[in-house]
Amino acid sequence: MYMNGQLIFDDFHFQDHHECHVPVQVYWGLQHHDIGFVEQFSPSYIKLNNIFYSRKQFTFVSRPGY
């Protein structure tokens, strides 16, 4: 499905991760910020761990097997 460390950015990426319960790691610049499961997503935000992350401000990485 997705490689460990693969950048995810399209709606269908987040939909796949939500449906299959694949963890997503959140980066702010080059620094790890959070990791968790996609609870909700929109064109502007991703919700993980009850926190909304801006898709413009943060980078999201697939972490299958975490």
mmCIF file of N, CA, C and O in Angstrom:
data_model
loop_
_atom_site.group_PDB
_atom_site.id
_atom_site.type_symbol
_atom_site.label_atom_id
_atom_site.label_comp_id
_atom_site.label_asym_id
_atom_site.label_seq_id
_atom_site.Cartn_x
_atom_site.Cartn_y
_atom_site.Cartn_z
ATOM 1 N N MET A 1 0.831 -1.184 0.000
ATOM 2 C CA MET A 1 0.000 0.000 0.000
ATOM 3 C C MET A 1 0.879 1.253 0.000
ATOM 4 O O MET A 1 1.037 1.885 -1.016
ATOM 5 N N TYR A 2 1.471 1.596 1.122
ATOM 6 C CA TYR A 2 2.346 2.762 1.222
ATOM 7 C C TYR A 2 3.668 2.321 1.837
ATOM 8 O O TYR A 2 3.712 1.448 2.691
ATOM 9 N N MET A 3 4.734 2.964 1.418
ATOM 10 C CA MET A 3 6.067 2.671 1.943
ATOM 11 C C MET A 3 6.277 3.467 3.237
ATOM 12 O O MET A 3 5.778 4.593 3.364
ATOM 13 N N ASN A 4 7.022 2.875 4.164
ATOM 14 C CA ASN A 4 7.369 3.588 5.383
ATOM 15 C C ASN A 4 8.185 4.825 5.013
ATOM 16 O O ASN A 4 9.192 4.722 4.317
ATOM 17 N N GLY A 5 7.731 5.993 5.429
ATOM 18 C CA GLY A 5 8.423 7.233 5.129
ATOM 19 C C GLY A 5 7.909 7.964 3.905
ATOM 20 O O GLY A 5 8.380 9.055 3.589
ATOM 21 N N GLN A 6 6.926 7.375 3.221
ATOM 22 C CA GLN A 6 6.365 8.016 2.023
ATOM 23 C C GLN A 6 5.563 9.248 2.403
ATOM 24 O O GLN A 6 4.747 9.216 3.319
ATOM 25 N N LEU A 7 5.801 10.347 1.697
ATOM 26 C CA LEU A 7 5.014 11.557 1.916
ATOM 27 C C LEU A 7 3.585 11.320 1.465
ATOM 28 O O LEU A 7 3.351 10.693 0.425
ATOM 29 N N ILE A 8 2.632 11.788 2.241
ATOM 30 C CA ILE A 8 1.228 11.710 1.845
ATOM 31 C C ILE A 8 0.669 13.126 1.831
ATOM 32 O O ILE A 8 0.978 13.940 2.697
ATOM 33 N N PHE A 9 -0.147 13.403 0.818
ATOM 34 C CA PHE A 9 -0.618 14.777 0.640
ATOM 35 C C PHE A 9 -1.975 14.868 -0.044
ATOM 36 O O PHE A 9 -2.671 15.851 0.116
ATOM 37 N N ASP A 10 -2.375 13.867 -0.809
ATOM 38 C CA ASP A 10 -3.669 13.907 -1.498
ATOM 39 C C ASP A 10 -4.788 13.406 -0.594
ATOM 40 O O ASP A 10 -4.550 12.616 0.329
ATOM 41 N N ASP A 11 -6.008 13.829 -0.892
ATOM 42 C CA ASP A 11 -7.158 13.370 -0.107
ATOM 43 C C ASP A 11 -7.251 11.849 -0.076
ATOM 44 O O ASP A 11 -7.534 11.274 0.969
ATOM 45 N N PHE A 12 -7.006 11.197 -1.219
ATOM 46 C CA PHE A 12 -7.135 9.737 -1.233
ATOM 47 C C PHE A 12 -6.063 9.075 -0.370
ATOM 48 O O PHE A 12 -6.294 7.998 0.178
ATOM 49 N N HIS A 13 -4.881 9.705 -0.193
ATOM 50 C CA HIS A 13 -3.869 9.175 0.729
ATOM 51 C C HIS A 13 -4.421 9.171 2.156
ATOM 52 O O HIS A 13 -4.309 8.169 2.868
ATOM 53 N N PHE A 14 -5.006 10.300 2.554
ATOM 54 C CA PHE A 14 -5.533 10.403 3.914
ATOM 55 C C PHE A 14 -6.749 9.501 4.107
ATOM 56 O O PHE A 14 -6.929 8.922 5.180
ATOM 57 N N GLN A 15 -7.562 9.346 3.074
ATOM 58 C CA GLN A 15 -8.705 8.435 3.138
ATOM 59 C C GLN A 15 -8.221 7.000 3.341
ATOM 60 O O GLN A 15 -8.744 6.281 4.188
ATOM 61 N N ASP A 16 -7.214 6.574 2.581
ATOM 62 C CA ASP A 16 -6.640 5.230 2.738
ATOM 63 C C ASP A 16 -6.110 5.021 4.154
ATOM 64 O O ASP A 16 -6.365 3.984 4.775
ATOM 65 N N HIS A 17 -5.367 5.978 4.666
ATOM 66 C CA HIS A 17 -4.797 5.850 6.001
ATOM 67 C C HIS A 17 -5.887 5.815 7.071
ATOM 68 O O HIS A 17 -5.773 5.066 8.040
ATOM 69 N N HIS A 18 -6.933 6.582 6.872
ATOM 70 C CA HIS A 18 -8.055 6.580 7.824
ATOM 71 C C HIS A 18 -8.768 5.222 7.797
ATOM 72 O O HIS A 18 -8.977 4.606 8.847
ATOM 73 N N GLU A 19 -9.117 4.752 6.621
ATOM 74 C CA GLU A 19 -9.871 3.498 6.489
ATOM 75 C C GLU A 19 -9.071 2.278 6.940
ATOM 76 O O GLU A 19 -9.631 1.346 7.513
ATOM 77 N N CYS A 20 -7.763 2.274 6.684
ATOM 78 C CA CYS A 20 -6.924 1.109 6.991
ATOM 79 C C CYS A 20 -6.191 1.237 8.322
ATOM 80 O O CYS A 20 -5.413 0.352 8.690
ATOM 81 N N HIS A 21 -6.413 2.334 9.034
ATOM 82 C CA HIS A 21 -5.792 2.567 10.350
ATOM 83 C C HIS A 21 -4.270 2.482 10.276
ATOM 84 O O HIS A 21 -3.626 1.826 11.093
ATOM 85 N N VAL A 22 -3.709 3.180 9.294
ATOM 86 C CA VAL A 22 -2.259 3.265 9.135
ATOM 87 C C VAL A 22 -1.787 4.557 9.806
ATOM 88 O O VAL A 22 -2.332 5.634 9.525
ATOM 89 N N PRO A 23 -0.802 4.471 10.682
ATOM 90 C CA PRO A 23 -0.319 5.680 11.363
ATOM 91 C C PRO A 23 0.296 6.699 10.400
ATOM 92 O O PRO A 23 0.857 6.340 9.363
ATOM 93 N N VAL A 24 0.190 7.946 10.793
ATOM 94 C CA VAL A 24 0.747 9.067 10.042
ATOM 95 C C VAL A 24 1.627 9.867 10.999
ATOM 96 O O VAL A 24 1.226 10.168 12.119
ATOM 97 N N GLN A 25 2.835 10.174 10.550
ATOM 98 C CA GLN A 25 3.737 11.007 11.339
ATOM 99 C C GLN A 25 3.663 12.430 10.818
ATOM 100 O O GLN A 25 3.589 12.656 9.613
ATOM 101 N N VAL A 26 3.671 13.378 11.739
ATOM 102 C CA VAL A 26 3.543 14.790 11.404
ATOM 103 C C VAL A 26 4.875 15.483 11.670
ATOM 104 O O VAL A 26 5.469 15.313 12.742
ATOM 105 N N TYR A 27 5.325 16.245 10.683
ATOM 106 C CA TYR A 27 6.552 17.026 10.819
ATOM 107 C C TYR A 27 6.234 18.501 10.662
ATOM 108 O O TYR A 27 5.406 18.884 9.846
ATOM 109 N N TRP A 28 6.937 19.304 11.434
ATOM 110 C CA TRP A 28 6.901 20.757 11.286
ATOM 111 C C TRP A 28 8.310 21.138 10.857
ATOM 112 O O TRP A 28 9.234 21.101 11.669
ATOM 113 N N GLY A 29 8.468 21.420 9.593
ATOM 114 C CA GLY A 29 9.806 21.578 9.023
ATOM 115 C C GLY A 29 10.467 20.216 9.011
ATOM 116 O O GLY A 29 9.899 19.240 8.522
ATOM 117 N N LEU A 30 11.647 20.108 9.602
ATOM 118 C CA LEU A 30 12.356 18.827 9.675
ATOM 119 C C LEU A 30 12.180 18.139 11.023
ATOM 120 O O LEU A 30 12.743 17.077 11.260
ATOM 121 N N GLN A 31 11.396 18.734 11.910
ATOM 122 C CA GLN A 31 11.242 18.221 13.264
ATOM 123 C C GLN A 31 9.948 17.430 13.430
ATOM 124 O O GLN A 31 8.867 17.895 13.070
ATOM 125 N N HIS A 32 10.093 16.232 14.030
ATOM 126 C CA HIS A 32 8.919 15.419 14.364
ATOM 127 C C HIS A 32 8.033 16.196 15.326
ATOM 128 O O HIS A 32 8.515 16.795 16.285
ATOM 129 N N HIS A 33 6.736 16.166 15.055
ATOM 130 C CA HIS A 33 5.791 16.884 15.913
ATOM 131 C C HIS A 33 4.781 15.949 16.572
ATOM 132 O O HIS A 33 4.404 16.147 17.725
ATOM 133 N N ASP A 34 4.319 14.912 15.848
ATOM 134 C CA ASP A 34 3.283 14.027 16.383
ATOM 135 C C ASP A 34 3.212 12.785 15.500
ATOM 136 O O ASP A 34 3.740 12.767 14.392
ATOM 137 N N ILE A 35 2.566 11.744 16.008
ATOM 138 C CA ILE A 35 2.254 10.558 15.220
ATOM 139 C C ILE A 35 0.924 10.014 15.719
ATOM 140 O O ILE A 35 0.624 10.084 16.915
ATOM 141 N N GLY A 36 0.104 9.530 14.802
ATOM 142 C CA GLY A 36 -1.194 9.002 15.193
ATOM 143 C C GLY A 36 -1.992 8.570 13.985
ATOM 144 O O GLY A 36 -1.456 8.433 12.880
ATOM 145 N N PHE A 37 -3.261 8.346 14.201
ATOM 146 C CA PHE A 37 -4.175 7.883 13.159
ATOM 147 C C PHE A 37 -5.059 9.034 12.694
ATOM 148 O O PHE A 37 -5.486 9.861 13.506
ATOM 149 N N VAL A 38 -5.336 9.067 11.414
ATOM 150 C CA VAL A 38 -6.185 10.103 10.837
ATOM 151 C C VAL A 38 -7.606 9.916 11.376
ATOM 152 O O VAL A 38 -8.215 8.864 11.181
ATOM 153 N N GLU A 39 -8.104 10.922 12.055
ATOM 154 C CA GLU A 39 -9.469 10.893 12.569
ATOM 155 C C GLU A 39 -10.419 11.546 11.575
ATOM 156 O O GLU A 39 -11.530 11.057 11.367
ATOM 157 N N GLN A 40 -9.999 12.657 11.000
ATOM 158 C CA GLN A 40 -10.776 13.391 9.994
ATOM 159 C C GLN A 40 -9.803 14.117 9.091
ATOM 160 O O GLN A 40 -8.653 14.350 9.475
ATOM 161 N N PHE A 41 -10.283 14.490 7.913
ATOM 162 C CA PHE A 41 -9.459 15.306 7.033
ATOM 163 C C PHE A 41 -10.360 16.164 6.162
ATOM 164 O O PHE A 41 -11.525 15.853 5.935
ATOM 165 N N SER A 42 -9.799 17.278 5.720
ATOM 166 C CA SER A 42 -10.472 18.191 4.805
ATOM 167 C C SER A 42 -9.392 18.737 3.873
ATOM 168 O O SER A 42 -8.212 18.430 4.054
ATOM 169 N N PRO A 43 -9.758 19.550 2.907
ATOM 170 C CA PRO A 43 -8.732 20.135 2.040
ATOM 171 C C PRO A 43 -7.723 21.014 2.795
ATOM 172 O O PRO A 43 -6.623 21.248 2.305
ATOM 173 N N SER A 44 -8.083 21.465 3.993
ATOM 174 C CA SER A 44 -7.210 22.374 4.743
ATOM 175 C C SER A 44 -6.529 21.749 5.955
ATOM 176 O O SER A 44 -5.436 22.176 6.325
ATOM 177 N N TYR A 45 -7.168 20.781 6.596
ATOM 178 C CA TYR A 45 -6.680 20.247 7.861
ATOM 179 C C TYR A 45 -6.739 18.734 7.916
ATOM 180 O O TYR A 45 -7.567 18.113 7.274
ATOM 181 N N ILE A 46 -5.846 18.179 8.760
ATOM 182 C CA ILE A 46 -5.868 16.768 9.114
ATOM 183 C C ILE A 46 -6.014 16.709 10.625
ATOM 184 O O ILE A 46 -5.298 17.416 11.351
ATOM 185 N N LYS A 47 -6.924 15.863 11.115
ATOM 186 C CA LYS A 47 -7.115 15.722 12.551
ATOM 187 C C LYS A 47 -6.489 14.399 13.004
ATOM 188 O O LYS A 47 -6.877 13.328 12.543
ATOM 189 N N LEU A 48 -5.491 14.507 13.894
ATOM 190 C CA LEU A 48 -4.842 13.363 14.536
ATOM 191 C C LEU A 48 -4.780 13.648 16.024
ATOM 192 O O LEU A 48 -4.456 14.778 16.423
ATOM 193 N N ASN A 49 -5.032 12.646 16.837
ATOM 194 C CA ASN A 49 -4.937 12.796 18.297
ATOM 195 C C ASN A 49 -5.719 14.000 18.804
ATOM 196 O O ASN A 49 -5.268 14.730 19.684
ATOM 197 N N ASN A 50 -6.883 14.220 18.193
ATOM 198 C CA ASN A 50 -7.787 15.302 18.587
ATOM 199 C C ASN A 50 -7.181 16.700 18.367
ATOM 200 O O ASN A 50 -7.552 17.657 19.030
ATOM 201 N N ILE A 51 -6.203 16.794 17.451
ATOM 202 C CA ILE A 51 -5.556 18.060 17.105
ATOM 203 C C ILE A 51 -5.686 18.257 15.597
ATOM 204 O O ILE A 51 -5.469 17.327 14.818
ATOM 205 N N PHE A 52 -6.036 19.471 15.195
ATOM 206 C CA PHE A 52 -6.131 19.795 13.771
ATOM 207 C C PHE A 52 -4.802 20.362 13.289
ATOM 208 O O PHE A 52 -4.301 21.333 13.847
ATOM 209 N N TYR A 53 -4.241 19.750 12.242
ATOM 210 C CA TYR A 53 -2.975 20.186 11.646
ATOM 211 C C TYR A 53 -3.232 20.752 10.260
ATOM 212 O O TYR A 53 -3.882 20.106 9.427
ATOM 213 N N SER A 54 -2.698 21.917 10.008
ATOM 214 C CA SER A 54 -2.833 22.567 8.707
ATOM 215 C C SER A 54 -2.038 21.797 7.663
ATOM 216 O O SER A 54 -0.860 21.489 7.864
ATOM 217 N N ARG A 55 -2.669 21.498 6.540
ATOM 218 C CA ARG A 55 -1.985 20.796 5.459
ATOM 219 C C ARG A 55 -0.956 21.684 4.776
ATOM 220 O O ARG A 55 -0.046 21.173 4.125
ATOM 221 N N LYS A 56 -1.062 22.996 4.943
ATOM 222 C CA LYS A 56 -0.081 23.915 4.365
ATOM 223 C C LYS A 56 1.143 24.081 5.273
ATOM 224 O O LYS A 56 2.239 24.324 4.793
ATOM 225 N N GLN A 57 0.957 23.945 6.563
ATOM 226 C CA GLN A 57 2.027 24.209 7.525
ATOM 227 C C GLN A 57 2.834 22.959 7.875
ATOM 228 O O GLN A 57 4.029 23.054 8.168
ATOM 229 N N PHE A 58 2.216 21.784 7.866
ATOM 230 C CA PHE A 58 2.864 20.558 8.309
ATOM 231 C C PHE A 58 3.067 19.592 7.143
ATOM 232 O O PHE A 58 2.379 19.670 6.129
ATOM 233 N N THR A 59 4.008 18.664 7.335
ATOM 234 C CA THR A 59 4.274 17.593 6.373
ATOM 235 C C THR A 59 3.806 16.297 7.004
ATOM 236 O O THR A 59 4.018 16.059 8.203
ATOM 237 N N PHE A 60 3.214 15.413 6.198
ATOM 238 C CA PHE A 60 2.639 14.159 6.701
ATOM 239 C C PHE A 60 3.329 12.986 6.003
ATOM 240 O O PHE A 60 3.490 12.988 4.793
ATOM 241 N N VAL A 61 3.699 11.981 6.820
ATOM 242 C CA VAL A 61 4.479 10.856 6.337
ATOM 243 C C VAL A 61 3.792 9.567 6.779
ATOM 244 O O VAL A 61 3.373 9.429 7.930
ATOM 245 N N SER A 62 3.712 8.607 5.869
ATOM 246 C CA SER A 62 3.111 7.309 6.170
ATOM 247 C C SER A 62 4.051 6.491 7.046
ATOM 248 O O SER A 62 5.262 6.444 6.803
ATOM 249 N N ARG A 63 3.496 5.851 8.082
ATOM 250 C CA ARG A 63 4.283 5.010 8.975
ATOM 251 C C ARG A 63 3.619 3.645 9.194
ATOM 252 O O ARG A 63 3.283 3.268 10.317
ATOM 253 N N PRO A 64 3.439 2.855 8.121
ATOM 254 C CA PRO A 64 2.848 1.526 8.306
ATOM 255 C C PRO A 64 3.743 0.671 9.197
ATOM 256 O O PRO A 64 4.962 0.763 9.149
ATOM 257 N N GLY A 65 3.125 -0.126 10.043
ATOM 258 C CA GLY A 65 3.862 -0.996 10.926
ATOM 259 C C GLY A 65 4.371 -0.354 12.195
ATOM 260 O O GLY A 65 4.990 -0.992 13.026
ATOM 261 N N TYR A 66 4.078 0.935 12.381
ATOM 262 C CA TYR A 66 4.532 1.623 13.590
ATOM 263 C C TYR A 66 3.724 1.195 14.780
ATOM 264 O O TYR A 66 2.555 1.033 14.747
#
